[in-house]
Short mmCIF file of C-alpha atoms in Angstrom, two decimals:
data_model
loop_
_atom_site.label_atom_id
_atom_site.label_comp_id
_atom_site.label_asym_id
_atom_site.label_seq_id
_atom_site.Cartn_x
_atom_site.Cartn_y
_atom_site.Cartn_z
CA UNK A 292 -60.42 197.31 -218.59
CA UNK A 293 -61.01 193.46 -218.47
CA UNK A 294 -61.21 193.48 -221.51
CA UNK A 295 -59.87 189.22 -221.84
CA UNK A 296 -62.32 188.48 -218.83
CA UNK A 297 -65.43 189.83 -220.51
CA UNK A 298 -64.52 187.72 -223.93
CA UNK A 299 -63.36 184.74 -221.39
CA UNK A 300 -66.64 184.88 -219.78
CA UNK A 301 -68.76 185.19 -223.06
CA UNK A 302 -66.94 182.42 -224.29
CA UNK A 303 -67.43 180.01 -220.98
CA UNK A 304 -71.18 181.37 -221.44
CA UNK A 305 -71.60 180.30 -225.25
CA UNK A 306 -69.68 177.01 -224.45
CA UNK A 307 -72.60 176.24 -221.77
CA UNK A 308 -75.36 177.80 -224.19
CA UNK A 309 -74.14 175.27 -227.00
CA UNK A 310 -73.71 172.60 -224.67
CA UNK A 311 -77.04 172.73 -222.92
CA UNK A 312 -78.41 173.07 -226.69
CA UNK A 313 -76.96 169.56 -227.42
CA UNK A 314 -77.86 168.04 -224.29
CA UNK A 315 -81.10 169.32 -223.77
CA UNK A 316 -83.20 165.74 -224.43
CA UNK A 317 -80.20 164.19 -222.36
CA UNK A 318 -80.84 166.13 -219.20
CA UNK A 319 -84.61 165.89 -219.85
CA UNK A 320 -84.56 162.04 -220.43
CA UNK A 321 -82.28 161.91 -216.49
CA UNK A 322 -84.93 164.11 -214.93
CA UNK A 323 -88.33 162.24 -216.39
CA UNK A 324 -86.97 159.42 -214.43
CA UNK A 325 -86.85 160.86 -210.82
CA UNK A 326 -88.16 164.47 -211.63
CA UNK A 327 -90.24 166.12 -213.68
CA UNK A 328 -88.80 165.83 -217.02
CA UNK A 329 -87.90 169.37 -217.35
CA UNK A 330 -84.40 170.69 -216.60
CA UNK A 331 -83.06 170.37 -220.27
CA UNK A 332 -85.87 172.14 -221.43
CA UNK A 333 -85.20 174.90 -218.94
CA UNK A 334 -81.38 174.86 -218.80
CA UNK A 335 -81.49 175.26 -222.23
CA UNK A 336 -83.68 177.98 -222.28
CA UNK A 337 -81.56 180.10 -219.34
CA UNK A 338 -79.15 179.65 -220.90
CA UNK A 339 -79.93 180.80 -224.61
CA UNK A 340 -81.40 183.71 -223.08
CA UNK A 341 -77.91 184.25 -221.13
CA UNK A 342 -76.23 184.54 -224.31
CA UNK A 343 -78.56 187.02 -225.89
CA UNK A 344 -78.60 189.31 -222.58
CA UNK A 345 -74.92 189.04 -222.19
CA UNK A 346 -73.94 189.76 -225.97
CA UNK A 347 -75.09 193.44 -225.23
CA UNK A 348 -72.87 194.10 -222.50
CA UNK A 349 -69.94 195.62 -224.22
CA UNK A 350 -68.59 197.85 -221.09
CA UNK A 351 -69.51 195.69 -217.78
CA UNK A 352 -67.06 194.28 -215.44
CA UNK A 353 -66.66 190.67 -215.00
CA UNK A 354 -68.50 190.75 -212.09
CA UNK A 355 -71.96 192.51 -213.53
CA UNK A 356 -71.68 189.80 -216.01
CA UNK A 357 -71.32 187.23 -214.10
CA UNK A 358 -74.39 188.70 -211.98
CA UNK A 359 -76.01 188.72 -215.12
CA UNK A 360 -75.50 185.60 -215.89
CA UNK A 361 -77.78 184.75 -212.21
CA UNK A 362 -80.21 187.45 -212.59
CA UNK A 363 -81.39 185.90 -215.98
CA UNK A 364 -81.46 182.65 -214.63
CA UNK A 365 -83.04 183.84 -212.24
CA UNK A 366 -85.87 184.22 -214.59
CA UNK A 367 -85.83 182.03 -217.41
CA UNK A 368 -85.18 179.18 -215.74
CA UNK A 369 -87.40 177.15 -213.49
CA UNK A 370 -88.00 174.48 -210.94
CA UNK A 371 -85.16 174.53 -208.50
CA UNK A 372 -82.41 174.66 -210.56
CA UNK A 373 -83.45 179.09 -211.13
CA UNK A 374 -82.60 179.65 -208.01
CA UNK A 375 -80.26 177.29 -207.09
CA UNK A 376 -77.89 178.18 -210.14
CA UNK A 377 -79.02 181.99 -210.82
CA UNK A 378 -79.00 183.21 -206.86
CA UNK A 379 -75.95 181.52 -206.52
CA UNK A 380 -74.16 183.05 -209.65
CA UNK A 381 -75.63 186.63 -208.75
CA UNK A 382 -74.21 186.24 -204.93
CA UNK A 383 -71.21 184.52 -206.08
CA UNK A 384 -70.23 187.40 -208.60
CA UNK A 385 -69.64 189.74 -205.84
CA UNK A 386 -66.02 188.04 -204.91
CA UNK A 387 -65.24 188.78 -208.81
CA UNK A 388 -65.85 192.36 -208.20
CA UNK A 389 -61.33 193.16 -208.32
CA UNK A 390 -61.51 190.55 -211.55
CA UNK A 391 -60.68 187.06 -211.94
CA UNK A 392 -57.82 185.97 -209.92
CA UNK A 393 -56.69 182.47 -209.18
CA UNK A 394 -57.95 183.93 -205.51
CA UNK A 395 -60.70 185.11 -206.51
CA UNK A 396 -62.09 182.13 -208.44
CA UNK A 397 -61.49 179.91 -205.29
CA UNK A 398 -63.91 182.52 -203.06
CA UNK A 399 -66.41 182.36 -206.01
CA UNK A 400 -66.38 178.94 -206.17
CA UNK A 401 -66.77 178.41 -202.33
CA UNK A 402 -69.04 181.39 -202.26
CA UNK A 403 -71.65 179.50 -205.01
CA UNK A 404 -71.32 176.16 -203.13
CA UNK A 405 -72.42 177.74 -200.04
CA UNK A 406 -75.36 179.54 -201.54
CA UNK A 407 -76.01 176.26 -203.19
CA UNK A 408 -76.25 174.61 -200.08
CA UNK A 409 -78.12 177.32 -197.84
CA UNK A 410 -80.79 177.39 -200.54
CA UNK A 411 -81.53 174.10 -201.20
CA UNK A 412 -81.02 172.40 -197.74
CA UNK A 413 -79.18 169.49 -199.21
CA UNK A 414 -75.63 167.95 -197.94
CA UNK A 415 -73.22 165.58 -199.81
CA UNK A 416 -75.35 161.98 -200.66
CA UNK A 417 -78.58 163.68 -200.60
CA UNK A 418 -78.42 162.95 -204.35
CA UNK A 419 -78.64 166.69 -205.86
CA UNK A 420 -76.18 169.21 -207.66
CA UNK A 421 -74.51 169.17 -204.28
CA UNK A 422 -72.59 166.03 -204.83
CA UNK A 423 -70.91 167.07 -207.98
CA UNK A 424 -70.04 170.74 -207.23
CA UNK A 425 -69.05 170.14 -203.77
CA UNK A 426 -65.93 168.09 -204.66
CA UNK A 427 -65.45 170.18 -207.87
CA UNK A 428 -64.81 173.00 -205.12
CA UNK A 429 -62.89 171.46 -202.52
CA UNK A 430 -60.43 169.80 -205.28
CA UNK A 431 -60.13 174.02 -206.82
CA UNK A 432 -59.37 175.03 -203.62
CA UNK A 433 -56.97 172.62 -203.05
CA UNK A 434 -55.25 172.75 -206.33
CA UNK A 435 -54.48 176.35 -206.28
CA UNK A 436 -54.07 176.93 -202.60
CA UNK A 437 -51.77 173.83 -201.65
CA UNK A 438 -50.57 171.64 -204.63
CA UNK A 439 -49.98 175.87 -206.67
CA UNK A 440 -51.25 174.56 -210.03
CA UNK A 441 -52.52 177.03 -212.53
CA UNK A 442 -56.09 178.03 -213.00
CA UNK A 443 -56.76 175.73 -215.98
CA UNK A 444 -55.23 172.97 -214.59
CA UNK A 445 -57.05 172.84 -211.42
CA UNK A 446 -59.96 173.30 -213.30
CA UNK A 447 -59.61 169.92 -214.83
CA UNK A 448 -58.68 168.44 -211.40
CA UNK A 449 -62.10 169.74 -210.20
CA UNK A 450 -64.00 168.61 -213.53
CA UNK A 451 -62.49 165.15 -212.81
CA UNK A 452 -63.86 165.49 -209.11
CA UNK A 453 -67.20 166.41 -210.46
CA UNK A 454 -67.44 163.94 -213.00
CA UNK A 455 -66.97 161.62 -209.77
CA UNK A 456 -69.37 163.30 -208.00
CA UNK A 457 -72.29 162.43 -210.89
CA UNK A 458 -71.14 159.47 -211.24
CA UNK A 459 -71.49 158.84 -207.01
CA UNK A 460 -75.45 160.25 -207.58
CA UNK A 461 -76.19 157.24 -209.28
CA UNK A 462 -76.56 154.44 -206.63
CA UNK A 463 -77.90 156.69 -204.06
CA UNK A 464 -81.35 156.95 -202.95
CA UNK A 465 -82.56 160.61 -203.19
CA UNK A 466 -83.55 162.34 -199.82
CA UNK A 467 -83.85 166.09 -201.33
CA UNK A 468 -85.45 167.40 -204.20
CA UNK A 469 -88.46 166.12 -206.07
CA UNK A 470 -86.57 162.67 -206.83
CA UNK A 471 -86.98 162.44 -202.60
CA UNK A 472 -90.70 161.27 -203.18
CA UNK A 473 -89.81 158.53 -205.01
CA UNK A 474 -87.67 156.92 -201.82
CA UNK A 475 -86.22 153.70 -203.11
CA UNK A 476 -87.21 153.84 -206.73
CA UNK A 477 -84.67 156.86 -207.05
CA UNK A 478 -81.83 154.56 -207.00
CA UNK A 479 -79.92 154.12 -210.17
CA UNK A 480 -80.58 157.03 -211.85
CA UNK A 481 -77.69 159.71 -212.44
CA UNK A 482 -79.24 163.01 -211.15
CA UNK A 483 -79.85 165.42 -213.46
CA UNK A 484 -79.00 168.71 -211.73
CA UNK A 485 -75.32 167.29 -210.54
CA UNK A 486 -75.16 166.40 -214.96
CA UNK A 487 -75.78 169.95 -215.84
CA UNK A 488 -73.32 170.67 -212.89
CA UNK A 489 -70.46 169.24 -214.90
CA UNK A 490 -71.54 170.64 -217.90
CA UNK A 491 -71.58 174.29 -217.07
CA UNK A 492 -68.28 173.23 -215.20
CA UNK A 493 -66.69 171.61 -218.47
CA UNK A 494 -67.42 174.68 -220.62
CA UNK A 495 -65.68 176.48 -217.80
CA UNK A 496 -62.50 174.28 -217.74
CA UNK A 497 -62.49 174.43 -222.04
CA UNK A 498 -62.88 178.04 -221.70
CA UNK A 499 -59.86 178.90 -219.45
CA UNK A 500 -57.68 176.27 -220.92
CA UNK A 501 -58.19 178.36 -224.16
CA UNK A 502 -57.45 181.40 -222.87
CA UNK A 503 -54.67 180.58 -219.91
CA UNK A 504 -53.37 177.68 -221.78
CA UNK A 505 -53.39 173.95 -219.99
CA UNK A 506 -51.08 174.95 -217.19
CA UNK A 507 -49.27 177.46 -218.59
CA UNK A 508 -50.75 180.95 -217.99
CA UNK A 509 -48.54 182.51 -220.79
CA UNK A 510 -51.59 183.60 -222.94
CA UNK A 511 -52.74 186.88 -220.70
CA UNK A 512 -49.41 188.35 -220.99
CA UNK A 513 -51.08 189.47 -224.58
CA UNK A 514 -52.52 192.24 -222.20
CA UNK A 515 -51.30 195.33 -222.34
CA UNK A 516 -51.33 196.18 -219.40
CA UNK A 517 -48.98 193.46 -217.36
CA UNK A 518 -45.94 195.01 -215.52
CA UNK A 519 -42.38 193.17 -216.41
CA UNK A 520 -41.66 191.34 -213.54
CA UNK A 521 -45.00 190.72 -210.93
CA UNK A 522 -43.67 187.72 -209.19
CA UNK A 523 -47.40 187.51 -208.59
CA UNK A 524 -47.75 186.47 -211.79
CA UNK A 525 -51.80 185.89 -213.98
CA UNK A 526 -53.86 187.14 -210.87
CA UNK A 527 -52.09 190.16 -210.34
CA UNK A 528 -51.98 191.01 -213.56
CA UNK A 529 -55.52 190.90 -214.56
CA UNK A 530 -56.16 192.83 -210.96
CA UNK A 531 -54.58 195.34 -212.27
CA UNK A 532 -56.27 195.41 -215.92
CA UNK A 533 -59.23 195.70 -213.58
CA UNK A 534 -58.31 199.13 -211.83
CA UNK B 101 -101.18 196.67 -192.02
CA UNK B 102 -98.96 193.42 -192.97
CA UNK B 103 -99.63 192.16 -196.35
CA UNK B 104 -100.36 188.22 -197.41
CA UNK B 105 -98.20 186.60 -200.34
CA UNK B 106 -99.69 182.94 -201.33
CA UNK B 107 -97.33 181.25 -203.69
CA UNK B 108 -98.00 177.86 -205.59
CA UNK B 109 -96.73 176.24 -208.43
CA UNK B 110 -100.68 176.44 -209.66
CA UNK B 111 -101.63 179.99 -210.36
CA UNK B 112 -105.36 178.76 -210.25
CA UNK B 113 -104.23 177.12 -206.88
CA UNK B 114 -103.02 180.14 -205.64
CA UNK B 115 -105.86 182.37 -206.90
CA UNK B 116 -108.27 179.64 -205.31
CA UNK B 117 -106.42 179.99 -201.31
CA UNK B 118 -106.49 183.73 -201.94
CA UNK B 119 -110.32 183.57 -202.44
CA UNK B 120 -110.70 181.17 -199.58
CA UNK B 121 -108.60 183.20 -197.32
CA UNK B 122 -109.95 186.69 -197.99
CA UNK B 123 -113.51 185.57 -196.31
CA UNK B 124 -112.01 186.07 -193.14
CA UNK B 125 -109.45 189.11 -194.01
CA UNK B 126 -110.93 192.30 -194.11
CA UNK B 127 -108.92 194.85 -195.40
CA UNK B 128 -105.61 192.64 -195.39
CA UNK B 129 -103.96 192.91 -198.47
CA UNK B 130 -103.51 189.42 -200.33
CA UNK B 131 -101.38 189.22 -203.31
CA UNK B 132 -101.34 185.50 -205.61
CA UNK B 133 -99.20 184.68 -207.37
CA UNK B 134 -98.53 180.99 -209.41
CA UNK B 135 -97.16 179.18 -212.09
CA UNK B 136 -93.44 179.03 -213.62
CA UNK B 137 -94.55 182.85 -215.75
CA UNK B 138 -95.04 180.81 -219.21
CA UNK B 139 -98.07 179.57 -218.09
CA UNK B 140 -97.11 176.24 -216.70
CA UNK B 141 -96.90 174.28 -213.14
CA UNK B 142 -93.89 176.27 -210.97
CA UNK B 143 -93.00 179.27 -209.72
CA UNK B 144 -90.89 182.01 -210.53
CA UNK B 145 -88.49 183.95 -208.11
CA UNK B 146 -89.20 187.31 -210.48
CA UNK B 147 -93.43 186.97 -210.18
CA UNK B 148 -92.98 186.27 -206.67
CA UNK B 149 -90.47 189.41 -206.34
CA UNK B 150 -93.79 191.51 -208.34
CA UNK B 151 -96.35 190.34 -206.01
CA UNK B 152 -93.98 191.55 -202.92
CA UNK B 153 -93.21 194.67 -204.70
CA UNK B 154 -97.06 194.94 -204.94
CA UNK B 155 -97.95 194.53 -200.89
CA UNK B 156 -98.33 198.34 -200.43
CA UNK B 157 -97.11 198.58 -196.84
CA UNK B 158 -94.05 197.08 -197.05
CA UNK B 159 -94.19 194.03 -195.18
CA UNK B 160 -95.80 190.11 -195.60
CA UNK B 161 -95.69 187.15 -194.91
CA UNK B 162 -95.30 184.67 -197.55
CA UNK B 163 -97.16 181.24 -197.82
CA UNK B 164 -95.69 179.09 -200.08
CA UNK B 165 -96.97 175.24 -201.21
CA UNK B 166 -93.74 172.47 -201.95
CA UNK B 167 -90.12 172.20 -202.90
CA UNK B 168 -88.67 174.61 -204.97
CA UNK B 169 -91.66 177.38 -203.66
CA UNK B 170 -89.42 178.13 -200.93
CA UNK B 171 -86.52 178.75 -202.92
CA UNK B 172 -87.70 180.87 -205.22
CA UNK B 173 -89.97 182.68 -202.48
CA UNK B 174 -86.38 183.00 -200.69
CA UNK B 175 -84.98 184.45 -203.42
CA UNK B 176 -87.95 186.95 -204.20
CA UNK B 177 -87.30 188.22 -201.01
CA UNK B 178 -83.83 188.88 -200.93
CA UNK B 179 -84.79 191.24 -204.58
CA UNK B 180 -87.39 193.53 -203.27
CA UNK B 181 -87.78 196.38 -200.83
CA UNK B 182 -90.72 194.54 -199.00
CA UNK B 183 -89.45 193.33 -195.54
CA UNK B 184 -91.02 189.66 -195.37
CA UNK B 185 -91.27 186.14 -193.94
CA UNK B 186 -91.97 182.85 -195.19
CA UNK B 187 -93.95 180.55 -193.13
CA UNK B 188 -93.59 177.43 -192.06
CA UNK B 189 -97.31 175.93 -192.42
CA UNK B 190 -99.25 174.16 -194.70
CA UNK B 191 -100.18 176.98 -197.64
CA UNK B 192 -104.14 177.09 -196.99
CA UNK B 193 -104.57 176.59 -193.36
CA UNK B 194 -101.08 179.06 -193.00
CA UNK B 195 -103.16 181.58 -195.28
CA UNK B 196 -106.78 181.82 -193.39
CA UNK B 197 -104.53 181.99 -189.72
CA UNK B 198 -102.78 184.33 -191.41
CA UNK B 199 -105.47 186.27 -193.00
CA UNK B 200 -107.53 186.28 -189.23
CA UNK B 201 -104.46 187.54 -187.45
CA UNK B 202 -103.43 190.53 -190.15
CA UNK B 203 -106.99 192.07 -189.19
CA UNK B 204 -105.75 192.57 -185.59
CA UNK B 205 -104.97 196.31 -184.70
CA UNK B 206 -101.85 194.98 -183.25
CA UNK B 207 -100.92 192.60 -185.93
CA UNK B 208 -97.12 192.81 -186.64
CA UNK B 209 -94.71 190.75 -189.45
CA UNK B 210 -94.07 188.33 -186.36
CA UNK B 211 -97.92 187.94 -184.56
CA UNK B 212 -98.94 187.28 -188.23
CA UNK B 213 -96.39 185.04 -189.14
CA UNK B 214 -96.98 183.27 -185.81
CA UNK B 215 -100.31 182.66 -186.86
CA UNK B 216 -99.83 181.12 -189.77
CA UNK B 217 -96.82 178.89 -188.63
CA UNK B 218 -99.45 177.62 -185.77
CA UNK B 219 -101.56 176.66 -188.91
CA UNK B 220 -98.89 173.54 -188.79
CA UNK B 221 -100.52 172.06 -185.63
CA UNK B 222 -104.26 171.95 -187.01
CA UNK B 223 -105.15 168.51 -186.96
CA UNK B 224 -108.08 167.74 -189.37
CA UNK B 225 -109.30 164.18 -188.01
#
């Protein structure tokens, strides 16, 4: 029934609600330098109002939370980062639709950045969310599909990538985004869309350490339902919890 | 009969082109729609989705003012029924083209979005 990837995903969800909560004047302070001084305000708000919306889910599939998750951002949240982070999470959910696989994590992942990237216009250095989630996905992808670490510990490969990726916002002179009509006078500011980025993405990382362990994937075989002897292994497993 | 959508982060802005551009509109449909839906600068994908829902034939073209307009207008789009267009023109001059050419018998989604895009070639001085 899914029954760990609904709790895993309210968990990731109240991570990012608490975290956006503690961070709001942070990511407010970032954007009144190069934006307009809102995205803590309205993170924080999409977010708290993802938590309430979610809580009341008790029989949806990973995926209609997930879609959830967009929809309400969507709507509570706005400036660029509603759409940006809510279309992408409601297109994105559709690859969750068989559960959440190693495999299918990597084809949401890729799936959001894309969205990301066809909404918004912007490429790698244009100083925008884009820097910071698009080598968070491309270290994922890598992680699981050629080094064949676990979920949890790619995850903190690609929140070290990320972290990188804010970090790389910083010297760069904005050419998207509302921060683009500043030119020059963007430069040296950390951009606050790539920060919430790596927050969302951190709560993510905490979340499936807890529940897949750091590496060690042990944890789901409390379900139920896992077959002895899936050389498949976690994503398999919670496939079939799924059917 | 192709509807108008104006969208701007001002919702007196957007009420304002709406006025201007329904001198020269006829019967053409305009819907307005502005602000972030808390009564602030912005726009929201969700109002923008309402006023499409609203354009009673089923298809408009969308004029939308800076930055994240498009996105959320994009997004609008993709969660309603209404078959529509954003143009590429400046959000007044894009809304009176746009206006003239939806009172053609002929009009279509394209001729009127056509219009409006040429909107982008108006030079003022």
């Amino acid at each position: 029934m899914g029954t760990t990837e609904r709790e895993a995903i309210r968990d990731a969800v109240e991570r990012i609600a608490d975290r956006m909560a503690d961070e709001k004047e942070y990511l407010t302070d970032l954007d009144s330098a190069i934006g307009d001084a809102d995205h803590g305000a309205n993170m924080n708000r999409g977010f708290q109002a993802v938590r309430e919306k979610i809580a009341e889910m008790d029989d949806a599939s990973p995926d209609e939370l997930v879609k959830t998750v967009g929809i309400t951002l969507v709507s509570e949240v706005g400036g660029a980062a509603g759409p940006l982070y809510g279309g992408s999470f409601m297109t994105a959910s559709a690859k969750l639709e068989d559960g959440i696989t190693a495999d299918s994590s990597v084809a949401f992942a890729e799936a959001f950045l894309n969205k990301v990237k066809d909404r918004g216009g912007a490429s790698v250095g244009a100083k925008t969310m884009v820097d910071a989630i698009t080598p968070a996905v491309h270290t994922y992808k890598k992680s699981i599909e050629e080094d064949d670490l676990e979920p949890a510990e790619a995850l903190s490969k690609a929140v070290d990538a990320c972290e990188r990726g804010v970090n790389f916002t910083t010297p760069i002179r904005a050419s998207k985004g509302r921060a683009s009509y500043l030119g020059w006078r963007s430069v040296g500011h950390q951009d606050p869309g790539a920060t919430s980025t790596l927050f969302i993405l951190e709560a993510i990382r905490d979340t499936a350490v807890e529940y897949l362990g750091d590496g060690n994937l042990e944890a789901d075989a409390t379900s139920p339902t896992v077959p002895d002897g899936n050389e498949a292994g976690e994503e398999r497993d919670e496939t079939q919890e799924e059917s | 009969m192709v509807g108008l959508v104006i969208v701007s982060h001002s919702e007196r802005a957007a009420d304002g082109i709406k006025e201007i551009a329904a001198e020269m509109a006829g019967d053409t449909q305009i819907e307005a729609v502005g602000g972030d839906g808390d009564g602030g600068i912005g726009t929201s994908a969700t109002e923008i989705q309402d006023a499409l829902d609203a354009i009673s034939d089923g298809e408009a073209v969308v004029l939308v003012d800076l930055g994240s307009a498009v996105m959320n207008a994009e997004l609008a789009i993709e969660m309603s029924a209404t078959d529509a267009e954003i143009a590429d023109a400046p959000v007044l001059e894009g809304a009176v083209n746009a206006a003239v050419s939806a009172t053609s018998p002929k009009a279509t989604l394209e001729s009127v979005l056509e219009a409006a895009n040429e909107a982008g070639e108006i030079s003022k001085v």
